[in-house]
PDB file of C-alpha atoms in Angstrom:
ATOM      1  CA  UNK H   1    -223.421  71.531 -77.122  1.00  0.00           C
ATOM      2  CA  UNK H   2    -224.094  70.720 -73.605  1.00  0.00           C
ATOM      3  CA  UNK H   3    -225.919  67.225 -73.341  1.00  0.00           C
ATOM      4  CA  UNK H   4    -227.263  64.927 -70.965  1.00  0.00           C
ATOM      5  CA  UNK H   5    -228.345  61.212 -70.290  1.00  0.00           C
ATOM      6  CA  UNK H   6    -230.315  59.762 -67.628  1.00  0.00           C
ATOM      7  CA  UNK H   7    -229.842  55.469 -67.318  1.00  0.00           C
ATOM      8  CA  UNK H   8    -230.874  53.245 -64.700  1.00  0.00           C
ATOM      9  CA  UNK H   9    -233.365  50.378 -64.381  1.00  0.00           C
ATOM     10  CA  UNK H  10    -236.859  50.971 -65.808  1.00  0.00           C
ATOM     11  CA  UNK H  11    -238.942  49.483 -63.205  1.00  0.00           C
ATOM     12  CA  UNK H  12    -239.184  49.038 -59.348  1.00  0.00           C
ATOM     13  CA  UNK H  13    -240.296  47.469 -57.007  1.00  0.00           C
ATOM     14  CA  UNK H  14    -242.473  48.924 -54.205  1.00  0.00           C
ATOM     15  CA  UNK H  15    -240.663  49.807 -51.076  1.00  0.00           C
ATOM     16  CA  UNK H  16    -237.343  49.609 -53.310  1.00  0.00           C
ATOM     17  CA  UNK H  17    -235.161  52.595 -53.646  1.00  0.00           C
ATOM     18  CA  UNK H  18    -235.198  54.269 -57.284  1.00  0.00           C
ATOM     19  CA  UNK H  19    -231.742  54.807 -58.357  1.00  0.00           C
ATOM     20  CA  UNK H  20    -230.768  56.824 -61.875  1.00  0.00           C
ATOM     21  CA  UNK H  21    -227.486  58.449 -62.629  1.00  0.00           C
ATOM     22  CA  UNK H  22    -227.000  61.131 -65.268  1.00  0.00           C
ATOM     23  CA  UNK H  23    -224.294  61.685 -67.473  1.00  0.00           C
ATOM     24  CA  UNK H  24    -223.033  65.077 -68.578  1.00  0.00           C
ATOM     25  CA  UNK H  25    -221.379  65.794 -71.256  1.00  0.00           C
ATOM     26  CA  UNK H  26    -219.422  68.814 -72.881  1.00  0.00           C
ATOM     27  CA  UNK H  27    -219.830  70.530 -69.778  1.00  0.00           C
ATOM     28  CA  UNK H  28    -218.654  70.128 -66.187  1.00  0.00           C
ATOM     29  CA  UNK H  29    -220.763  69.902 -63.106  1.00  0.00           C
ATOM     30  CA  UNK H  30    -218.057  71.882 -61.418  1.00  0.00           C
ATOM     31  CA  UNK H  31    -218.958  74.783 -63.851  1.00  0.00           C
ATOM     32  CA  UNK H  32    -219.220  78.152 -61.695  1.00  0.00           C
ATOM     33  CA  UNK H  33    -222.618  78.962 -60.873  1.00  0.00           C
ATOM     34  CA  UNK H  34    -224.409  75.730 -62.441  1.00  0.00           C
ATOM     35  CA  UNK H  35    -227.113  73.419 -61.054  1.00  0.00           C
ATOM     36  CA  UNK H  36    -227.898  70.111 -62.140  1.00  0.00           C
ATOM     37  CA  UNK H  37    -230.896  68.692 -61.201  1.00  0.00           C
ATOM     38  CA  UNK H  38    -233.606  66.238 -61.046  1.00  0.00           C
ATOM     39  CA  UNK H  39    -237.112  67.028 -62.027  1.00  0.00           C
ATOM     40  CA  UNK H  40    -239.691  64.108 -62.806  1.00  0.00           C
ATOM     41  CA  UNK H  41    -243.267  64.316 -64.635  1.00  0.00           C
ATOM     42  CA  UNK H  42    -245.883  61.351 -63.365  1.00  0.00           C
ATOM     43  CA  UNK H  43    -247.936  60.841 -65.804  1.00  0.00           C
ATOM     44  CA  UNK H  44    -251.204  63.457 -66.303  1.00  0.00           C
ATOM     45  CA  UNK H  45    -249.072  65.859 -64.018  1.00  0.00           C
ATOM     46  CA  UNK H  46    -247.492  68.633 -63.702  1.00  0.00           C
ATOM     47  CA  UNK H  47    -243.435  68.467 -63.579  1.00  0.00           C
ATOM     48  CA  UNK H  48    -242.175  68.109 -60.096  1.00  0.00           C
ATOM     49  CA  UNK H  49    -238.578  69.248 -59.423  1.00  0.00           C
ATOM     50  CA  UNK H  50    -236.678  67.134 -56.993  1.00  0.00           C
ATOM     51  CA  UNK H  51    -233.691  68.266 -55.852  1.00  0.00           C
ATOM     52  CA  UNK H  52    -230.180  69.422 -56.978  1.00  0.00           C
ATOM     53  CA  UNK H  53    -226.093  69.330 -57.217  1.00  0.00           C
ATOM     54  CA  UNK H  54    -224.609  72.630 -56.874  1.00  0.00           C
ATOM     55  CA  UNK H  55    -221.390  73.229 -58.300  1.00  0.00           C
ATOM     56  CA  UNK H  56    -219.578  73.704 -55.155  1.00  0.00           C
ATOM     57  CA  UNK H  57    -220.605  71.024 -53.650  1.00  0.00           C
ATOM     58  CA  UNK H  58    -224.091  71.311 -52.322  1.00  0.00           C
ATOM     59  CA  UNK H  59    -227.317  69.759 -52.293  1.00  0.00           C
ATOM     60  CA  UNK H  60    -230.686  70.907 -52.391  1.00  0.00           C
ATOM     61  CA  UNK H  61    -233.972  69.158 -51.852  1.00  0.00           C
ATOM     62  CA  UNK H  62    -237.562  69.679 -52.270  1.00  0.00           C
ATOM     63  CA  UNK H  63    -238.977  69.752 -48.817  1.00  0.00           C
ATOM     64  CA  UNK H  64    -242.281  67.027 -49.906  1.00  0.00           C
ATOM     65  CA  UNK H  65    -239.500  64.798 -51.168  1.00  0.00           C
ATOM     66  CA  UNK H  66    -236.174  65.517 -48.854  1.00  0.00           C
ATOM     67  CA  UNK H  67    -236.924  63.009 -46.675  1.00  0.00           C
ATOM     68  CA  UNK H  68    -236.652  60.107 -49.086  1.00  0.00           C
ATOM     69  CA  UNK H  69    -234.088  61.651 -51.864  1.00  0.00           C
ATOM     70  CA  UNK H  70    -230.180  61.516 -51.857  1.00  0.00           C
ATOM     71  CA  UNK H  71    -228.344  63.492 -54.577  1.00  0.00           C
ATOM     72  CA  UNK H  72    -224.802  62.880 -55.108  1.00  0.00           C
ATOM     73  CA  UNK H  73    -222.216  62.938 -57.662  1.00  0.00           C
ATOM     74  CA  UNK H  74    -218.839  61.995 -59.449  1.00  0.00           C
ATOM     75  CA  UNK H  75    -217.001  64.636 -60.534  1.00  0.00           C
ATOM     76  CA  UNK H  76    -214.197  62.275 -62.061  1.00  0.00           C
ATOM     77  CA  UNK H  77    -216.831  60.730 -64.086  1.00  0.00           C
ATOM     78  CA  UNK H  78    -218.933  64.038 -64.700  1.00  0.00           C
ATOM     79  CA  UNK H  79    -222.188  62.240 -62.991  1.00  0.00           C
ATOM     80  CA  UNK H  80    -224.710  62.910 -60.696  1.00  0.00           C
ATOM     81  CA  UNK H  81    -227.137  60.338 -59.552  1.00  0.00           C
ATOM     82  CA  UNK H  82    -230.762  60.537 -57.779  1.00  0.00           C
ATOM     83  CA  UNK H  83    -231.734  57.855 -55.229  1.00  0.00           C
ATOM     84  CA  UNK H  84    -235.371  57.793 -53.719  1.00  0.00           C
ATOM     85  CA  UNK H  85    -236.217  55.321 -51.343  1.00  0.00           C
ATOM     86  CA  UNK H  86    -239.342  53.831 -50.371  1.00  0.00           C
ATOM     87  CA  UNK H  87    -241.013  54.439 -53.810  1.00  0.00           C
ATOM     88  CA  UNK H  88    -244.401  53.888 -54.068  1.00  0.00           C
ATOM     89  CA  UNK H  89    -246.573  53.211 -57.600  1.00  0.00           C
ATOM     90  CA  UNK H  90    -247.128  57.023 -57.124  1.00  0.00           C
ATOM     91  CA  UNK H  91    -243.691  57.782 -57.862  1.00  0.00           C
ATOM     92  CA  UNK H  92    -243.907  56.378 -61.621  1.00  0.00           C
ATOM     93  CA  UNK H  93    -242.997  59.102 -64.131  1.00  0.00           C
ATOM     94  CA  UNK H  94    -240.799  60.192 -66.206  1.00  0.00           C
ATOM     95  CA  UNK H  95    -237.164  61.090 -64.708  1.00  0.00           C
ATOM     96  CA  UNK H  96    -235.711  64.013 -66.072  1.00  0.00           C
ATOM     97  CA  UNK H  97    -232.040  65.688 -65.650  1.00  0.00           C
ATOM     98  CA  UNK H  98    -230.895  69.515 -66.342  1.00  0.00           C
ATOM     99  CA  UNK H  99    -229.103  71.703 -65.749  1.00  0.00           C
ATOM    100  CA  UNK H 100    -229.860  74.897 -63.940  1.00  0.00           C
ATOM    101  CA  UNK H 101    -228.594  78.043 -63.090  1.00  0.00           C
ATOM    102  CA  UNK H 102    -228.122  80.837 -60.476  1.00  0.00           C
ATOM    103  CA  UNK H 103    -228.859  84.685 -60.349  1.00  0.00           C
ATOM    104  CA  UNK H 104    -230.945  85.979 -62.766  1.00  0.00           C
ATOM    105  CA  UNK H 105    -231.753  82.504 -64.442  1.00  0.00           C
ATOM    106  CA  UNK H 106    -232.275  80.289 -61.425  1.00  0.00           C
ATOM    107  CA  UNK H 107    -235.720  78.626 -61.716  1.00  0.00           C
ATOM    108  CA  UNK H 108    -234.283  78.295 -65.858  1.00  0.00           C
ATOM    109  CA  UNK H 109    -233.585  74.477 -66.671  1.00  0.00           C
ATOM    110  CA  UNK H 110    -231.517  73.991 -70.098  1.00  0.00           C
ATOM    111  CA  UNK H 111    -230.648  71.395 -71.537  1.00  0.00           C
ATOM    112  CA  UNK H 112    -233.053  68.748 -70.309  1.00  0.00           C
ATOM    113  CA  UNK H 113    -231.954  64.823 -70.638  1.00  0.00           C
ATOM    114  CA  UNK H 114    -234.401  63.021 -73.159  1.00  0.00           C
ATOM    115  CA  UNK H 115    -236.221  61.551 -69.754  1.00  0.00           C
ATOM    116  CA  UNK H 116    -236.162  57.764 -68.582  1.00  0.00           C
ATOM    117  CA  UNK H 117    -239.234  56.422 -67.572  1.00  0.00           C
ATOM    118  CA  UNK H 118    -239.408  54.443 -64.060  1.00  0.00           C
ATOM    119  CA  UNK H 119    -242.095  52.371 -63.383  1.00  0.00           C
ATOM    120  CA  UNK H 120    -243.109  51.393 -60.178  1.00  0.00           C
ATOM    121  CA  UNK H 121    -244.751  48.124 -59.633  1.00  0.00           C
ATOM    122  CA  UNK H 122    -247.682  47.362 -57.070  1.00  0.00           C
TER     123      UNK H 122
END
């Protein structure tokens, strides 16, 4: 069964860059036609996806976020990690990781990463 972790610090400070990496397992982020993204959930909200690895090689952002995110990943180490600079207290939520999918299923996230929570301090 597919699973995934997210780790990385649990707090931040304003202005600091938010780093998490997550860490795939039984599965490969080179698998044809996958996505693995980040999606975060502040708290009261609704889920907010941020951006994505394609399998090839490719990145994808959510335009309100692009300017500040950087997705990139380690295919020897079957990672993929989520920066985002300049975070603000409005940025705390709950970090998530999945996996998505192309054609017919893209929009479909499964599995999902338990979720790390990132706080950012004032």
């Amino acid at each position: 069964q597919v699973q995934l972790q997210e780790s990385g610090p649990g707090l931040v400070k304003s202005s600091q860059t938010l780093s998490l990496t997550c860490t795939v397992s039984r599965d490969s982020i080179t698998t044809t036609n996958s996505y693995w993204s980040w999606i975060r959930q502040p708290p009261g909200k609704a889920p907010e996806w941020i951006g994505a690895s394609h399998y090839a090689g490719n990145y994808y952002y959510n335009p309100s976020l692009q300017s500040r995110t950087s997705i990139s990943r380690d295919t020897s180490k079957n990672q993929f990690s989520l920066q985002l600079s300049a975070v603000t207290p409005e940025d705390t939520a709950i970090y998530y990781c999945a996996r998505g999918y192309s054609g017919d299923l893209l929009g479909f996230f499964a599995p999902w990463g338990q979720g790390a929570q990132v706080t950012v301090s004032a």
